[in-house]
Structures are given as structure tokens and as C-alpha cells.
PDB file of C-alpha atoms in Angstrom:
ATOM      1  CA  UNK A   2     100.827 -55.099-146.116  1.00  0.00           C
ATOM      2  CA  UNK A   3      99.768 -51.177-147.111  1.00  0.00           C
ATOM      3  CA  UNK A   4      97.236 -49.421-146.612  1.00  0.00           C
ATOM      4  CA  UNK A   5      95.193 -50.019-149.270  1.00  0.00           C
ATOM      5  CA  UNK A   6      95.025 -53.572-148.721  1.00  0.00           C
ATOM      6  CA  UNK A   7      94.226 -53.251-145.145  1.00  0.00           C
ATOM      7  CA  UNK A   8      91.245 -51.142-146.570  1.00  0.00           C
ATOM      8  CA  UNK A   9      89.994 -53.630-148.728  1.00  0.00           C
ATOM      9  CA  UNK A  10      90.433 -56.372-146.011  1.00  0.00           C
ATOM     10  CA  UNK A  11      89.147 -54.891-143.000  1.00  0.00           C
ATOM     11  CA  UNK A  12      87.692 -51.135-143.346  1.00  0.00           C
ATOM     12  CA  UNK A  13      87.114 -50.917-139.606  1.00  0.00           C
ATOM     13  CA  UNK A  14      91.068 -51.521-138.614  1.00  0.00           C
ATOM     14  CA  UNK A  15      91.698 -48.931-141.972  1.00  0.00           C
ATOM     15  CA  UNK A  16      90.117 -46.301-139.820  1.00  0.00           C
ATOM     16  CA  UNK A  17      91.443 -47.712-136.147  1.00  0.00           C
ATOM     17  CA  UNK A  18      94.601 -47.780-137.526  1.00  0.00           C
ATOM     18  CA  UNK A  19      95.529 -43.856-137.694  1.00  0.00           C
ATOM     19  CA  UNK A  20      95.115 -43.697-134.195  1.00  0.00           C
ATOM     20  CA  UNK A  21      98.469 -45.441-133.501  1.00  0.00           C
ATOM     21  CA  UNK A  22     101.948 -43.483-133.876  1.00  0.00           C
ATOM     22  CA  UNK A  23     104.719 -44.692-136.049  1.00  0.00           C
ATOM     23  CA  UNK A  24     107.468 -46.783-134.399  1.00  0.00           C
ATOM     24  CA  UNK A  25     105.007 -47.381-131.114  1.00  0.00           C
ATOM     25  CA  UNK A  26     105.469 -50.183-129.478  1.00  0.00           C
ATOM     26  CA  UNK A  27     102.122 -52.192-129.631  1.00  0.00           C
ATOM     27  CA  UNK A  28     100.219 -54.910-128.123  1.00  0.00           C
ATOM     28  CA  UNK A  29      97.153 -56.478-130.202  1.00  0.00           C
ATOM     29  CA  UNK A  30      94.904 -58.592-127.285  1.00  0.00           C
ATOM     30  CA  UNK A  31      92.859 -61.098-129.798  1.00  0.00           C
ATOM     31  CA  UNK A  32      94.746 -60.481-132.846  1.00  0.00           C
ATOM     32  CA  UNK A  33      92.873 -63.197-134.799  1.00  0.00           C
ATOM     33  CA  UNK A  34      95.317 -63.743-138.061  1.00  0.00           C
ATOM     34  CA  UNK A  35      98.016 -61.008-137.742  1.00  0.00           C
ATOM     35  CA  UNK A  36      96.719 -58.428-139.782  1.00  0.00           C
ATOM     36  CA  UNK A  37      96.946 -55.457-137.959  1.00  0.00           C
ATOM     37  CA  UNK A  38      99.773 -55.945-136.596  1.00  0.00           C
ATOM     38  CA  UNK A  39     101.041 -56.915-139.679  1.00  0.00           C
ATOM     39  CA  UNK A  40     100.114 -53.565-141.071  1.00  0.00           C
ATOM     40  CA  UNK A  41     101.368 -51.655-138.082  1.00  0.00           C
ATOM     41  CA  UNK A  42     105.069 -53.220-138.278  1.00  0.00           C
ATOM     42  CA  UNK A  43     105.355 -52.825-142.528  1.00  0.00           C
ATOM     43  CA  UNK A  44     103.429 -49.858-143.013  1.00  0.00           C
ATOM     44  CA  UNK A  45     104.445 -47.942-139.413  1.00  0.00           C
ATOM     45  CA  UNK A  46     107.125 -49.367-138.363  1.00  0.00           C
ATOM     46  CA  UNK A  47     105.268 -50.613-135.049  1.00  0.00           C
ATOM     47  CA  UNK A  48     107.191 -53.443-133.305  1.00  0.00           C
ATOM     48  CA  UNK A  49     105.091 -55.446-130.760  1.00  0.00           C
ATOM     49  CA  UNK A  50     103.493 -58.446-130.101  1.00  0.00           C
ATOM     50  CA  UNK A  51      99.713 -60.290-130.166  1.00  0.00           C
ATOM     51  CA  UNK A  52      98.116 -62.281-127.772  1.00  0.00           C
ATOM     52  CA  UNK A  53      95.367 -64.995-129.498  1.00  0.00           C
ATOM     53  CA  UNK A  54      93.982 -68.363-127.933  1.00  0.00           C
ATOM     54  CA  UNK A  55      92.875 -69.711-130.863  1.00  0.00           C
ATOM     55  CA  UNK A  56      95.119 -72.692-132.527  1.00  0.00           C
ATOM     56  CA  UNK A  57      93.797 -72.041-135.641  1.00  0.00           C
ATOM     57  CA  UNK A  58      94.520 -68.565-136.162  1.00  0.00           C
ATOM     58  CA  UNK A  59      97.789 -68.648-134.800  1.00  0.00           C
ATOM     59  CA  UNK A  60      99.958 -69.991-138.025  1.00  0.00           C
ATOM     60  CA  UNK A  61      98.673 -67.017-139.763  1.00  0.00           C
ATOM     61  CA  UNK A  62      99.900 -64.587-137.923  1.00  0.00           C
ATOM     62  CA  UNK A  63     103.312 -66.315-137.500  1.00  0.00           C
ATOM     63  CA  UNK A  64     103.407 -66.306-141.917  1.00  0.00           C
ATOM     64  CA  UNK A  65     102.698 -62.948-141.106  1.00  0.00           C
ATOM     65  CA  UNK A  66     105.830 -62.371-139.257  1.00  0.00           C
ATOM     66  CA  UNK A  67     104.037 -61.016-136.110  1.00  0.00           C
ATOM     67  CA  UNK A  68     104.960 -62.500-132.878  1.00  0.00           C
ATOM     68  CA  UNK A  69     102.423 -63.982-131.163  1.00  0.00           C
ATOM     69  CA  UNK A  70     101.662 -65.159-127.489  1.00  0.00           C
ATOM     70  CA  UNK A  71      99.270 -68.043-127.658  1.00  0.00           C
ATOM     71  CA  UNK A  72      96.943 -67.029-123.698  1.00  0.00           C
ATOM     72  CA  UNK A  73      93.651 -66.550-122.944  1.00  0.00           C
ATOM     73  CA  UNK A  74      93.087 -62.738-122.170  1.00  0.00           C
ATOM     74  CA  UNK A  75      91.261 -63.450-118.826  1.00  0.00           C
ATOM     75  CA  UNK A  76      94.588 -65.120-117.422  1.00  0.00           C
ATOM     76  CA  UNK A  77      95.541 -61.772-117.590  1.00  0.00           C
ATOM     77  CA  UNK A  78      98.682 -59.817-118.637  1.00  0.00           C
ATOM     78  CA  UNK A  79     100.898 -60.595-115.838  1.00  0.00           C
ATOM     79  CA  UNK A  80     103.648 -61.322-118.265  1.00  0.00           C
ATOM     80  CA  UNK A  81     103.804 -57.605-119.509  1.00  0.00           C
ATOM     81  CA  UNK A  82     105.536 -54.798-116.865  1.00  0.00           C
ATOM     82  CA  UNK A  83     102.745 -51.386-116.186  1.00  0.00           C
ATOM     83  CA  UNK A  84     103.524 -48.978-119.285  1.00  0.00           C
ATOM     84  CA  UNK A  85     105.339 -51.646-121.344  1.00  0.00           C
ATOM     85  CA  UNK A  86     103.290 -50.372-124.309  1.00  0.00           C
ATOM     86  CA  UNK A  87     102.804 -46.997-126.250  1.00  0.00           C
ATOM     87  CA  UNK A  88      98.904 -48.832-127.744  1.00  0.00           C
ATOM     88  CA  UNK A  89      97.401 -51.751-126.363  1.00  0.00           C
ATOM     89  CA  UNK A  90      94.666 -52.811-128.802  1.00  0.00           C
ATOM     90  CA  UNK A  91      91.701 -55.340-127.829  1.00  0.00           C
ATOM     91  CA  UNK A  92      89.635 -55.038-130.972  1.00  0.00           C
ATOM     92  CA  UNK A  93      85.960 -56.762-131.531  1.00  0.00           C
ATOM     93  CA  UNK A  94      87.236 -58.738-128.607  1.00  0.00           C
ATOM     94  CA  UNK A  95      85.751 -57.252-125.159  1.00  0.00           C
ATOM     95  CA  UNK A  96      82.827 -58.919-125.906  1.00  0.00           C
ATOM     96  CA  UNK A  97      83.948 -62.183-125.462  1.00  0.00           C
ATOM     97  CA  UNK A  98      85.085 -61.449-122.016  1.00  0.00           C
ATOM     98  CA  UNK A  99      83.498 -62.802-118.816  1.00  0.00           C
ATOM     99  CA  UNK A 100      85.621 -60.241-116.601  1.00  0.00           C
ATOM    100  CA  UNK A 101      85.584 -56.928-118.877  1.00  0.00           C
ATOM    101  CA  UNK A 102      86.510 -54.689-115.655  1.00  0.00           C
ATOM    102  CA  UNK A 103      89.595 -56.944-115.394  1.00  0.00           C
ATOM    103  CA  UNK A 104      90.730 -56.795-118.725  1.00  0.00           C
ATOM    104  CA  UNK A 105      90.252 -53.207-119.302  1.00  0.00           C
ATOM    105  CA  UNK A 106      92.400 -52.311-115.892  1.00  0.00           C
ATOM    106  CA  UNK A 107      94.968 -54.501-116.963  1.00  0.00           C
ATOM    107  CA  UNK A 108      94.894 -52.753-120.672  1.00  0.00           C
ATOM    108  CA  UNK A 109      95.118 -49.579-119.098  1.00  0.00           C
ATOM    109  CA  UNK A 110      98.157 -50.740-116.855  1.00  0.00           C
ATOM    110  CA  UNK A 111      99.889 -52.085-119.336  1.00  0.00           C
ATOM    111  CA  UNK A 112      99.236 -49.583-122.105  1.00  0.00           C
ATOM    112  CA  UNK A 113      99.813 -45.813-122.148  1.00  0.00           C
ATOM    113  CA  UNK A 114      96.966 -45.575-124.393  1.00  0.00           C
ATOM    114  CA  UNK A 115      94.386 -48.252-125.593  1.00  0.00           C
ATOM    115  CA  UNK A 116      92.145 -48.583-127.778  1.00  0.00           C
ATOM    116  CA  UNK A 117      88.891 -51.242-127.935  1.00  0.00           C
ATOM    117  CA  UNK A 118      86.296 -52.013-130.445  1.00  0.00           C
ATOM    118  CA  UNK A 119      82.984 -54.119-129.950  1.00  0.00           C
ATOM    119  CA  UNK A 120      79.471 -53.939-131.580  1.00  0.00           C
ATOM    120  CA  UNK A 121      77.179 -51.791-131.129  1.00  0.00           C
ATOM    121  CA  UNK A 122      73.966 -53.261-129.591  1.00  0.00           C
ATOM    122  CA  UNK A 123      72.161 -49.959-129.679  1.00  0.00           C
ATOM    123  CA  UNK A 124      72.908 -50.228-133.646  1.00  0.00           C
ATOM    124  CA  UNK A 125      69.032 -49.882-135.132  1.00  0.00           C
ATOM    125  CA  UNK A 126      68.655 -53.030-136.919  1.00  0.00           C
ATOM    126  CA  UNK A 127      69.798 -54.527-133.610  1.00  0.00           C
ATOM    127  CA  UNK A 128      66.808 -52.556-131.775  1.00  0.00           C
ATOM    128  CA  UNK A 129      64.035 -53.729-134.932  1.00  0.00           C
ATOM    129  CA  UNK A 130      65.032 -57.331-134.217  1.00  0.00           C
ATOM    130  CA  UNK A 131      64.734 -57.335-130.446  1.00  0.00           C
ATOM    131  CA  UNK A 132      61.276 -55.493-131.093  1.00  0.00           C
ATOM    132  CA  UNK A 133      60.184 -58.255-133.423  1.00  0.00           C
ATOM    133  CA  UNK A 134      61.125 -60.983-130.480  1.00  0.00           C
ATOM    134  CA  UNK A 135      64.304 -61.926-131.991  1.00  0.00           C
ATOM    135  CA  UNK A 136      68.020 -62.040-131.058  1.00  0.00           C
ATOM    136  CA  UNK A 137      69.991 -59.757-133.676  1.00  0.00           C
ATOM    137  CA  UNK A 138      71.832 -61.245-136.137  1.00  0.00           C
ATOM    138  CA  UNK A 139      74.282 -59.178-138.487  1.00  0.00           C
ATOM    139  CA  UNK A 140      77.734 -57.675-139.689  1.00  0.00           C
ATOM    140  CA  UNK A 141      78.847 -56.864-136.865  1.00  0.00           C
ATOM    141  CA  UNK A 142      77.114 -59.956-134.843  1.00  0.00           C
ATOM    142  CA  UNK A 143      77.093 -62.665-137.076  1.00  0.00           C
ATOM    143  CA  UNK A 144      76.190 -65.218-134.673  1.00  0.00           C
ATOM    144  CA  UNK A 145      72.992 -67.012-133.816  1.00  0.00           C
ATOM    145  CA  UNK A 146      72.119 -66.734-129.837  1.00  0.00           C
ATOM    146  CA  UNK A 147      72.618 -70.322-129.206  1.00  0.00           C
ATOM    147  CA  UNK A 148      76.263 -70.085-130.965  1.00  0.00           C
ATOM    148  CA  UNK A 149      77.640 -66.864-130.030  1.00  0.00           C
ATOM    149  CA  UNK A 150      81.123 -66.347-128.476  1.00  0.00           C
ATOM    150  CA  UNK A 151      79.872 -63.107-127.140  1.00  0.00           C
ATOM    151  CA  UNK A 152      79.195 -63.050-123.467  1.00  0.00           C
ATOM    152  CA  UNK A 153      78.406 -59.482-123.670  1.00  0.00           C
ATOM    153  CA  UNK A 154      76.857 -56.918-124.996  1.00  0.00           C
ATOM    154  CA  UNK A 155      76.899 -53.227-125.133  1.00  0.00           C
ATOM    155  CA  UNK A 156      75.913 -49.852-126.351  1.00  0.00           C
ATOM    156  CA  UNK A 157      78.457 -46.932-126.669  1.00  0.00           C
ATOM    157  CA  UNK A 158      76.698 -45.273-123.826  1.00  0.00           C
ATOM    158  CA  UNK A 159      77.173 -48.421-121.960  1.00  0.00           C
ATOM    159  CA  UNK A 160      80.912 -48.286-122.285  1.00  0.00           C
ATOM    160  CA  UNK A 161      81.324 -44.663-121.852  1.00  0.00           C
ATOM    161  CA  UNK A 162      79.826 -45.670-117.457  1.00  0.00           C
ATOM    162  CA  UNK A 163      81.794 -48.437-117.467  1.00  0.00           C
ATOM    163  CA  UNK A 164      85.311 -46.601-118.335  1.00  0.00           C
ATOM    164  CA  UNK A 165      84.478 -43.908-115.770  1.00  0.00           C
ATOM    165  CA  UNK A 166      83.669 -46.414-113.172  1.00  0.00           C
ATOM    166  CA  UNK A 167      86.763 -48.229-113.511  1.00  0.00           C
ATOM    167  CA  UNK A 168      88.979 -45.226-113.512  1.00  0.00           C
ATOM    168  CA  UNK A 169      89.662 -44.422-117.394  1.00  0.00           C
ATOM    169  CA  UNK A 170      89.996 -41.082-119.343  1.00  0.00           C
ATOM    170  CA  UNK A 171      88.240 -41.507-122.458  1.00  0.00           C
ATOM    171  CA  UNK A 172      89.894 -39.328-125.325  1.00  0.00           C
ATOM    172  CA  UNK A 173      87.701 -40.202-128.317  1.00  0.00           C
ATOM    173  CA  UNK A 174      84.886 -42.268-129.031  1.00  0.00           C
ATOM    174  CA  UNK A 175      83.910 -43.065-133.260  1.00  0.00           C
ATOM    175  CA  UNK A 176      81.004 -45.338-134.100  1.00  0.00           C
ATOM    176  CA  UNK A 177      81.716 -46.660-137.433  1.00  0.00           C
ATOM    177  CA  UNK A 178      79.391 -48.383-140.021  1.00  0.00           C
ATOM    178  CA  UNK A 179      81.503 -50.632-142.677  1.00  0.00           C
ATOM    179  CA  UNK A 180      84.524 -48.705-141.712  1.00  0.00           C
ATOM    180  CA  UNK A 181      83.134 -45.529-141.860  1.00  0.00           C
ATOM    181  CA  UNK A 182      82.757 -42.700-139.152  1.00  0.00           C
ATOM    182  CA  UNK A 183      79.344 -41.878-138.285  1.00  0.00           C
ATOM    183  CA  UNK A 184      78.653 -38.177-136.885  1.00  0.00           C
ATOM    184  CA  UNK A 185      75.170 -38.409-136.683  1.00  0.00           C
ATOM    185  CA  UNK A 186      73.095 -40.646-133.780  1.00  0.00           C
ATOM    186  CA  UNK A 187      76.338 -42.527-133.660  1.00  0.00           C
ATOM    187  CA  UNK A 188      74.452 -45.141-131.010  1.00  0.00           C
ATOM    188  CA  UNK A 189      71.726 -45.487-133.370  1.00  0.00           C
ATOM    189  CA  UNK A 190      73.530 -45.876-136.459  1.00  0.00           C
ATOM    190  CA  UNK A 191      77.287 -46.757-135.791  1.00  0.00           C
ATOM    191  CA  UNK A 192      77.553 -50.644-136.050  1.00  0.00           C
ATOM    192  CA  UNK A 193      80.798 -50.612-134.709  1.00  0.00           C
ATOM    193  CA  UNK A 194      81.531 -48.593-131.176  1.00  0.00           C
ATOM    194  CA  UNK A 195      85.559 -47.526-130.781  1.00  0.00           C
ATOM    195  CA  UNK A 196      87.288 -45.973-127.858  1.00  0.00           C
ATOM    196  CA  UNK A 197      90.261 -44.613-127.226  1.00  0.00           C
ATOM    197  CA  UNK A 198      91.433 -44.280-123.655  1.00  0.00           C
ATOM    198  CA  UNK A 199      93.951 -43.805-121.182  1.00  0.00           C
ATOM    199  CA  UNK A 200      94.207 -44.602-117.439  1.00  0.00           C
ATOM    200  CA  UNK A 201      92.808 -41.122-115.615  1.00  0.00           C
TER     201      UNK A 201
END
């Protein structure tokens, strides 16, 4: 897979993508079908592995050619020794976490460097709903409140207390709309909030 049809696929892991060196070794928590990963290894010679629960998505990312762990995140990463990774990746998946503080420590024992994506909920069409009584419902969350996988959700300023609580150095924060960075009330307008981190 190249760049251009990672673009075209999934603007959001286009952009997350430059964040991770060449020939880094790389774990993808919730890789879905593959395609990051499958990116990384063609395109950047990445080597690595992803971790998924889902039975469905995992014969997809083994036509893919990425090797996948099939475990449930909140198990933990017991299987993986502290630094055992240049990136660990856990992208639109935080949100579906009951024990976020967990996951993230592990992340950041495991990984060098990490990097996490989840919506926005501080994205304005998100606010207009919840002003008009309702649960939002778009892009980014495409779920109705009574059939949601997300257990959580959070703002970028939410995230930003929560990594200095649990002891992480936060080295850049995007919020992207439809792949794109937005430089301007990120929290406001950024559908999508990204971090980039590192254990302090």
C-alpha cells in the first residue's frame, strides 16, 4: 500500500502516519483491518505487530500480511517487554476502554513513543447537539447512544490532565477535521484529537 492510497482510504492515518520513523519497530493496539500497519511495513519499512479482538477484522489484516495478536487491550500488554517498541499506536481506540489510565501506562511502558487518536467531544456540532437535548451523532461518532462501543468520551483538553496525571510528556497535540490539521480553536473545530507522547 502507498501513500496515496492510504490517503484516499483513511485521511486521518495519512496525516498520523508521518509521525512514525522508517524501519521502527511498531505496535498498532486496535488495528481494525491491517491498514496502517500495512502501510507502515511497504511504504516504511516498519516491522511490528497489531493487537485486535475482533474475529471479523482479523482475516484482513492477515491478507494484509501484518501479524496480528488476536487480545483484548484491557488484558493488558504483559506479553510485550518495557521499551520493546520505537511507536506504539492505539488509534480511535481509547475510547472504547473501561480502564484508559491502564492502557495508556502500559502504552507508555511498552513504547518509547506513542501515539493515540479519539474524537473530539468538544468538536462544535457535538456541543449544538447536546444543546438541542440530543446525544451527538457524526463522522467521527457514528453511533447512536444506545449502540455505541464508546465508553468514553473526551475533549483534547481532557486528555492533555489526564496524560499529566498519569505521568506522560506530551510532545505534540493536532486536532484534525477529515484528515486535515486544524490551527485554529482546534477543540472547537478539530473532529479528531491526536497525541503524541512519551513516558516523562
Amino acid at each position: 500500500m502507498n501513500f496515496q492510497q492510504l490517503s484516499s482510504l483513511r485521511p486521518d492515518l495519512a496525516f498520523i502516519a508521518h509521525w512514525v520513523r522508517d524501519q521502527s519497530q511498531v505496535l498498532d493496539l486496535g488495528c481494525g483491518d491491517g491498514v496502517m500497519l500495512d502501510y507502515l511495513q511497504s511504504d516504511k519499512q516498519c516491522a511490528g505487530y497489531g493487537v485486535e479482538i475482533d474475529d471479523d477484522k482479523i482475516p484482513a489484516c492477515v491478507t494484509r500480511g501484518v501479524s496480528v495478536i488476536q487480545q483484548d487491550l484491557e488484558a493488558g500488554l504483559t506479553l510485550f517487554a518495557d521499551n520493546a517498541f520505537d511507536t506504539v499506536l492505539c488509534l480511535s481506540a481509547l475510547q472504547m476502554m473501561k480502564n484508559v489510565e491502564g492502557v495508556l501506562r502500559d502504552i507508555a511502558r511498552v513504547g518509547r513513543e506513542a501515539i493515540v487518536s479519539f474524537p473530539n467531544f468538544a468538536y462544535w456540532p457535538h456541543r449544538v447537539a447536546l444543546l438541542r437535548g440530543r446525544m451527538p451523532v457524526s463522522k467521527s461518532l457514528p453511533y447512536e447512544w444506545y449502540d455505541t462501543p464508546n465508553l468514553r468520551c473526551a475533549t483534547i483538553k481532557d486528555f492533555e490532565e489526564l496524560a499529566n496525571e498519569v505521568g506522560l510528556e506530551v510532545l505534540e497535540c493536532v486536532a484534525l477535521h477529515d484528515g486535515q490539521p486544524i490551527s485554529v480553536l482546534p477543540n472547537w473545530r478539530g473532529s479528531l484529537a491526536v497525541f503524541r507522547f512519551r513516558k516523562k
